[in-house]
Structure formats: structure tokens, C-alpha cells
mmCIF file of C-alpha atoms in Angstrom:
data_model
loop_
_atom_site.group_PDB
_atom_site.id
_atom_site.type_symbol
_atom_site.label_atom_id
_atom_site.label_comp_id
_atom_site.label_asym_id
_atom_site.label_seq_id
_atom_site.Cartn_x
_atom_site.Cartn_y
_atom_site.Cartn_z
ATOM 1 C CA MET I 1 -31.261 14.747 8.828
ATOM 2 C CA ALA I 2 -27.718 15.861 9.562
ATOM 3 C CA SER I 3 -27.703 14.159 12.941
ATOM 4 C CA GLU I 4 -28.738 10.885 11.285
ATOM 5 C CA LEU I 5 -25.900 11.249 8.779
ATOM 6 C CA GLU I 6 -23.482 12.024 11.590
ATOM 7 C CA LYS I 7 -24.621 8.918 13.451
ATOM 8 C CA LEU I 8 -24.139 6.819 10.317
ATOM 9 C CA ASP I 9 -20.676 8.291 9.803
ATOM 10 C CA GLU I 10 -19.781 7.483 13.396
ATOM 11 C CA LEU I 11 -21.096 3.938 13.022
ATOM 12 C CA GLN I 12 -19.094 3.527 9.806
ATOM 13 C CA ARG I 13 -15.951 4.796 11.545
ATOM 14 C CA LYS I 14 -16.470 2.348 14.406
ATOM 15 C CA LEU I 15 -17.124 -0.507 11.989
ATOM 16 C CA ASN I 16 -13.961 0.301 10.055
ATOM 17 C CA GLU I 17 -11.981 0.330 13.315
ATOM 18 C CA ARG I 18 -13.411 -3.057 14.307
ATOM 19 C CA LYS I 19 -12.578 -4.460 10.861
ATOM 20 C CA ARG I 20 -9.019 -3.147 11.125
ATOM 21 C CA LYS I 21 -8.553 -4.727 14.556
ATOM 22 C CA ALA I 22 -10.069 -8.043 13.426
ATOM 23 C CA ARG I 23 -7.857 -8.068 10.315
ATOM 24 C CA THR I 24 -4.775 -7.348 12.431
ATOM 25 C CA LYS I 25 -5.675 -10.199 14.765
ATOM 26 C CA GLU I 26 -6.116 -12.595 11.821
ATOM 27 C CA TYR I 27 -2.773 -11.538 10.324
ATOM 28 C CA GLN I 28 -1.093 -12.145 13.657
ATOM 29 C CA LYS I 29 -2.645 -15.615 13.869
ATOM 30 C CA LEU I 30 -1.529 -16.354 10.321
ATOM 31 C CA GLY I 31 1.989 -15.151 11.091
ATOM 32 C CA ARG I 32 2.230 -17.302 14.205
ATOM 33 C CA THR I 33 0.923 -20.323 12.287
ATOM 34 C CA PHE I 34 3.466 -19.759 9.501
ATOM 35 C CA TYR I 35 6.285 -19.329 11.998
ATOM 36 C CA ARG I 36 5.301 -22.518 13.797
ATOM 37 C CA LYS I 37 4.804 -24.621 10.652
ATOM 38 C CA SER I 38 7.936 -23.321 8.922
ATOM 39 C CA GLN I 39 9.991 -24.571 11.856
ATOM 40 C CA ALA I 40 12.197 -21.528 11.539
ATOM 41 C CA LYS I 41 14.694 -21.047 14.336
ATOM 42 C CA THR I 42 14.496 -17.251 14.245
ATOM 43 C CA PHE I 43 12.161 -14.624 12.893
ATOM 44 C CA ALA I 44 14.856 -13.632 10.376
ATOM 45 C CA GLY I 45 14.966 -17.243 9.205
ATOM 46 C CA ALA I 46 11.205 -17.249 8.654
ATOM 47 C CA HIS I 47 11.501 -13.971 6.758
ATOM 48 C CA GLN I 48 14.248 -15.469 4.579
ATOM 49 C CA MET I 49 11.892 -18.317 3.632
ATOM 50 C CA LEU I 50 9.575 -15.723 2.075
ATOM 51 C CA ALA I 51 12.314 -13.962 0.089
ATOM 52 C CA HIS I 52 11.309 -15.623 -3.195
ATOM 53 C CA VAL I 53 7.684 -14.365 -2.966
ATOM 54 C CA PRO I 54 7.336 -11.226 -5.154
ATOM 55 C CA MET I 55 5.143 -9.465 -2.602
ATOM 56 C CA PHE I 56 8.041 -9.482 -0.136
ATOM 57 C CA GLN I 57 10.621 -8.223 -2.621
ATOM 58 C CA GLN I 58 9.521 -4.572 -2.574
ATOM 59 C CA SER I 59 12.837 -3.360 -1.203
ATOM 60 C CA ALA I 60 14.642 -4.972 -4.149
ATOM 61 C CA GLN I 61 12.240 -3.290 -6.587
ATOM 62 C CA LYS I 62 12.890 0.109 -4.984
ATOM 63 C CA ALA I 63 16.613 -0.417 -5.486
ATOM 64 C CA ASN I 64 16.057 -0.345 -9.252
ATOM 65 C CA LEU I 65 15.002 3.317 -9.128
ATOM 66 C CA THR I 66 17.703 5.941 -9.251
ATOM 67 C CA ASP I 67 17.802 8.611 -6.558
ATOM 68 C CA THR I 68 16.543 11.152 -9.093
ATOM 69 C CA GLN I 69 13.614 8.946 -10.101
ATOM 70 C CA MET I 70 12.759 8.305 -6.465
ATOM 71 C CA GLN I 71 12.815 12.057 -5.784
ATOM 72 C CA GLN I 72 10.585 12.691 -8.823
ATOM 73 C CA LEU I 73 8.175 10.007 -7.656
ATOM 74 C CA THR I 74 8.110 11.498 -4.161
ATOM 75 C CA THR I 75 7.393 14.945 -5.617
ATOM 76 C CA ILE I 76 4.510 13.545 -7.665
ATOM 77 C CA ALA I 77 3.108 11.713 -4.646
ATOM 78 C CA ASP I 78 3.439 14.802 -2.442
ATOM 79 C CA SER I 79 1.475 16.902 -4.939
ATOM 80 C CA MET I 80 -1.493 14.509 -4.849
ATOM 81 C CA HIS I 81 -4.445 15.359 -2.651
ATOM 82 C CA TRP I 82 -7.313 13.323 -1.234
ATOM 83 C CA ASN I 83 -10.788 14.462 -2.317
ATOM 84 C CA GLY I 84 -12.677 12.128 0.007
ATOM 85 C CA ASN I 85 -13.025 9.276 -2.494
ATOM 86 C CA PHE I 86 -9.670 8.931 -4.237
ATOM 87 C CA TRP I 87 -6.303 10.604 -4.724
ATOM 88 C CA GLN I 88 -6.252 13.360 -7.348
ATOM 89 C CA ILE I 89 -3.181 14.307 -9.354
ATOM 90 C CA GLU I 90 -2.933 17.927 -10.405
ATOM 91 C CA ASP I 91 -0.519 17.585 -13.322
ATOM 92 C CA LEU I 92 -1.560 14.339 -14.979
ATOM 93 C CA ASN I 93 0.363 15.211 -18.147
ATOM 94 C CA HIS I 94 3.628 15.412 -16.180
ATOM 95 C CA VAL I 95 2.866 12.119 -14.400
ATOM 96 C CA SER I 96 2.120 10.290 -17.656
ATOM 97 C CA LYS I 97 5.366 11.560 -19.219
ATOM 98 C CA TRP I 98 7.299 10.438 -16.153
ATOM 99 C CA LEU I 99 5.676 6.986 -16.222
ATOM 100 C CA ALA I 100 6.420 6.642 -19.950
ATOM 101 C CA GLN I 101 10.131 6.211 -19.178
ATOM 102 C CA PHE I 102 9.313 2.788 -17.712
ATOM 103 C CA ARG I 103 7.540 1.463 -20.820
ATOM 104 C CA THR I 104 9.073 -1.621 -22.397
ATOM 105 C CA ASP I 105 8.452 -0.091 -25.841
ATOM 106 C CA GLN I 106 10.080 3.338 -25.575
ATOM 107 C CA GLY I 107 8.712 4.554 -28.920
ATOM 108 C CA GLN I 108 5.800 6.966 -29.030
ATOM 109 C CA ASN I 109 2.615 5.307 -30.237
#
């Protein structure tokens, strides 16, 4: 029984690797197509064309956090651990209090 499970795990790992490689290849094709169709002169120029897309503005969003908040967030993330299915947070009460500072309505409800 265990050997069958091990074989299935190995097959799943190989399948995931193949998916990752296929996805990477598709992203590369998409990037080349965008670069060609955008008629950008440089890669930086093509990147600049995407500056208005929210997905590519992550660095600007990070700039809104103070150094202290970023350190607190890093501490929270470092204290998480993977249980095999999802990330677990040990001190959920602390995390929820920290996240509450970003609420638009700062009052306690």
C-alpha cells in the first residue's frame, strides 16, 4: 500500500514539474508576443507600458508601508508554518489586531 502511495506521490511531483515548465513556456511566449506587438524599443519601455496595470504596481503598494509595519509583517510571516495543506498562523489574535490598523472604518464594531 505504501509503495503505491509513494508511486502516486512521485507521479504527482512529476506532473507538477511538467505543469510548471509548460506554464513557464506559455508565459515566455506571451511575453514575447506582447513585446513584439507593443513595438517597444527596449524591455524597459515595454515594462513602462504596463505601469498602469494594478498587478504590476506592487512595488508602489509596498512603499505605502512604514518600515515598522513591514518589519511587523515580516515577523508575522516568519512565524507561519506549513502543515502540508496551508499556512498556519500561531497567534491569530495578534495578526487580526495588526490587520485592523488598515481598516477604512477604524472604529471597533
